[in-house]
Amino acid sequence: MTGLFVTFEGGDGAGKTTQARLLQEWALDQGRTVVRTREPGGSEVGVLIRDIVLHHRGEVAPRAEALLYAADRAHHIATVVRPALERGDIVIQDRYLDSSVAYQGAGRVLGAHEVRELSLWAAEGLLPDVTVLLDLDPAAARTRIDADDKPFDRLEAEHASFHARVRDAFLDLAAAEPGRFLVLDAARPADALAVEVQARVGALLGRAGDVGTRG
Ligand code: TYD
């Protein structure tokens, strides 16, 4: 593989979509081909799964929910992300397996380790070259989400302690893999954050010969 796989993680309202867009614009300026995608819902099958996990009214058993995200991931990685990386594209993705560990694992009743293993099985071991964690106090994120007119989805409606656990889980993941993660304070201005993301991605592209050892 010769492409570069960049994921954005963080709580709802941390600004992942804005940063993904800014990185896409920068990479296009560098003359690179970019695939911008997301989970859940980065493929046709994924759009159907996304509708279940985000909009189904009523209970979904935790293991079923974890498997739905894993099913979305398995199909998305196999049909969208791996082909793009094999072409040498830069894949810029909103959310990946760290979201499963943070939301389904640490946030709920399942263990972080088992959720991570399930995701790795689904994705045949694919890990990002860099994961940007946009870290934000859940109360500040709430204010941003409230400013949107869109109705809450099922997970956004979860109570504050859940979002605090999700934040801690993301920070634990970043501490465990400092080489993969770039942790940024998402309360800072978007353009300042974008410069840091570009520096990290630019450094990885600069030693492109090293990229491609991924499994
Ligand atoms: P989405 O609209 O993609 O993102 P955001 O809320 O960041 O704007 O929402 C996706 C929701 O799905 C989000 O609340 C996190 C959740 N999620 C999981 O619980 N597990 C996962 O594996 C993924 C990828 C997302």
XYZ file of C-alpha atoms and ligand atoms in Angstrom:
240
model
C 0.000 0.000 0.000
C 1.256 3.454 -0.848
C -1.602 5.701 0.242
C -2.105 7.421 3.570
C -4.956 6.708 5.967
C -5.954 9.628 8.216
C -8.816 9.391 10.699
C -10.486 12.069 12.813
C -11.893 11.162 16.212
C -13.543 12.964 19.095
C -16.892 13.536 20.718
C -19.936 14.838 18.895
C -19.477 18.547 18.129
C -15.652 18.564 18.348
C -15.255 19.840 14.792
C -14.124 16.677 12.998
C -16.019 17.458 9.811
C -14.499 20.949 9.550
C -10.977 19.616 10.062
C -11.507 16.784 7.583
C -12.643 19.328 5.004
C -9.667 21.641 5.650
C -7.241 18.715 5.336
C -8.924 17.636 2.112
C -8.499 21.135 0.627
C -4.841 21.182 1.663
C -4.113 17.729 0.247
C -5.787 18.625 -3.055
C -3.561 21.723 -3.198
C -0.592 19.363 -2.806
C -1.771 17.585 -5.942
C -2.912 14.467 -4.093
C -6.010 12.405 -4.805
C -8.283 12.345 -1.775
C -11.100 10.056 -0.706
C -13.206 11.717 1.975
C -15.354 9.231 3.842
C -16.869 8.363 7.206
C -18.144 5.647 9.501
C -20.850 4.695 9.958
C -22.240 5.171 6.457
C -19.245 5.351 4.100
C -20.692 2.783 1.676
C -24.129 1.937 0.273
C -24.601 -0.894 2.754
C -23.180 1.413 5.407
C -25.876 4.018 4.773
C -28.492 1.381 5.653
C -26.589 0.341 8.783
C -26.118 3.984 9.763
C -29.862 4.459 9.669
C -30.328 1.583 12.121
C -27.627 2.575 14.608
C -28.417 6.283 14.657
C -32.158 6.451 14.110
C -33.738 3.240 15.347
C -36.182 4.063 18.141
C -35.865 1.839 21.154
C -33.307 -0.527 22.578
C -30.496 -2.137 20.563
C -28.614 -4.778 22.580
C -25.004 -3.621 23.153
C -23.456 -6.604 21.334
C -25.820 -6.087 18.405
C -24.874 -2.413 18.244
C -21.150 -3.256 18.318
C -21.665 -5.793 15.527
C -23.593 -3.292 13.411
C -20.722 -0.790 13.596
C -18.293 -3.646 12.875
C -20.356 -4.769 9.871
C -20.364 -1.216 8.505
C -16.586 -1.104 9.042
C -15.861 -4.467 7.439
C -17.696 -3.566 4.248
C -16.389 0.010 4.125
C -12.733 -0.946 4.601
C -12.935 -3.796 2.092
C -14.762 -1.891 -0.657
C -13.796 1.777 -0.206
C -10.727 2.328 1.979
C -8.359 -0.495 0.976
C -8.892 0.019 -2.750
C -8.202 3.758 -2.309
C -5.013 3.115 -0.328
C -3.866 0.612 -2.923
C -4.319 3.295 -5.598
C -2.108 5.586 -3.521
C -4.878 7.977 -2.473
C -5.105 9.850 0.803
C -8.121 8.591 2.738
C -9.550 11.174 5.132
C -12.134 9.560 7.345
C -14.539 10.829 10.003
C -14.448 8.213 12.797
C -13.003 4.704 12.797
C -12.337 1.910 15.261
C -11.376 4.256 18.093
C -14.993 5.484 18.067
C -16.168 1.920 18.624
C -13.810 1.441 21.555
C -14.802 4.785 23.075
C -18.571 4.580 22.507
C -19.408 0.849 22.541
C -16.541 -0.233 24.807
C -15.691 2.210 27.532
C -18.951 4.096 27.185
C -21.209 1.076 27.584
C -21.172 -2.398 29.088
C -18.648 -4.015 26.730
C -14.913 -4.118 27.407
C -12.571 -1.859 25.428
C -10.325 -4.779 24.505
C -13.066 -6.967 23.047
C -14.527 -4.101 21.036
C -11.103 -3.256 19.602
C -10.476 -6.900 18.688
C -13.869 -7.107 16.969
C -13.072 -3.990 14.929
C -9.616 -5.230 13.985
C -11.137 -8.507 12.849
C -13.700 -6.607 10.777
C -11.019 -4.400 9.202
C -8.466 -7.207 8.787
C -6.068 -5.364 11.053
C -5.978 -2.044 9.223
C -4.838 0.820 11.459
C -4.624 4.490 10.399
C -1.245 6.123 9.705
C -2.395 9.016 11.852
C -5.449 9.603 14.022
C -6.307 13.174 14.940
C -8.151 13.319 18.256
C -10.088 16.573 18.620
C -10.409 16.727 22.370
C -13.172 18.904 23.800
C -14.942 19.247 27.120
C -18.397 17.659 26.552
C -20.126 20.753 27.958
C -18.468 22.953 25.313
C -19.378 20.406 22.633
C -22.985 20.471 23.836
C -23.140 24.229 23.304
C -21.931 23.768 19.711
C -24.440 21.006 19.001
C -27.271 23.092 20.482
C -26.371 25.882 18.060
C -27.288 23.533 15.194
C -30.956 23.306 14.275
C -30.787 19.581 13.474
C -32.693 17.239 15.816
C -30.532 15.093 18.121
C -29.685 11.598 17.001
C -29.920 8.710 19.441
C -26.344 8.950 20.732
C -26.293 12.732 20.969
C -29.223 12.452 23.326
C -27.202 10.326 25.793
C -26.588 12.049 29.100
C -23.529 14.035 30.093
C -21.766 11.326 32.103
C -21.756 9.076 29.040
C -19.989 11.770 27.017
C -17.467 12.308 29.818
C -16.649 8.568 29.742
C -16.298 8.663 25.967
C -13.863 11.578 26.223
C -11.755 9.749 28.823
C -11.747 6.621 26.671
C -10.421 8.571 23.666
C -7.672 10.123 25.798
C -6.709 6.667 27.121
C -6.489 5.339 23.564
C -4.270 8.260 22.548
C -1.991 7.731 25.553
C -1.634 4.047 24.664
C -0.605 4.794 21.048
C 1.221 8.142 21.048
C 2.864 7.401 17.703
C -0.457 7.104 15.880
C -2.413 9.858 17.651
C -2.200 13.617 17.308
C -4.214 15.056 20.214
C -5.430 18.629 19.722
C -7.396 20.967 21.963
C -10.550 21.417 19.888
C -11.442 24.650 21.705
C -8.673 26.381 19.681
C -9.488 28.145 16.378
C -10.099 25.792 13.452
C -7.371 27.286 11.237
C -4.717 26.877 13.957
C -5.723 23.228 14.383
C -5.613 22.694 10.634
C -1.990 23.900 10.484
C -0.987 21.264 13.043
C -2.827 18.535 11.179
C -1.148 19.576 7.925
C 2.283 19.501 9.578
C 1.771 15.928 10.771
C 0.317 14.666 7.507
C 2.938 16.557 5.513
C 5.712 14.897 7.524
C 4.226 11.471 6.808
C 3.923 12.240 3.107
C 7.494 13.521 3.133
C 8.762 10.112 4.071
C 6.317 8.298 1.841
C 8.820 5.513 1.359
C 8.189 4.489 4.948
C 4.436 4.467 4.507
C 3.265 1.209 3.071
C 4.435 -1.186 5.724
C 0.860 -1.418 6.964
C -0.663 -4.908 7.229
P -21.908 11.208 13.105
O -23.072 11.976 12.669
O -21.137 10.425 12.116
O -20.792 12.040 13.730
P -20.764 13.249 14.717
O -21.759 12.955 15.776
O -19.377 13.155 15.140
O -21.087 14.455 13.909
O -22.429 10.287 14.286
C -21.981 9.075 14.451
C -22.358 8.618 15.847
O -22.050 7.221 15.899
C -21.565 9.296 16.927
O -22.422 9.660 17.983
C -20.619 8.225 17.417
C -21.271 6.944 17.028
N -20.333 5.855 16.699
C -20.252 4.764 17.546
O -20.914 4.720 18.585
N -19.418 3.725 17.232
C -18.658 3.709 16.088
O -17.916 2.756 15.826
C -18.762 4.847 15.215
C -17.957 4.879 13.961
C -19.614 5.886 15.558
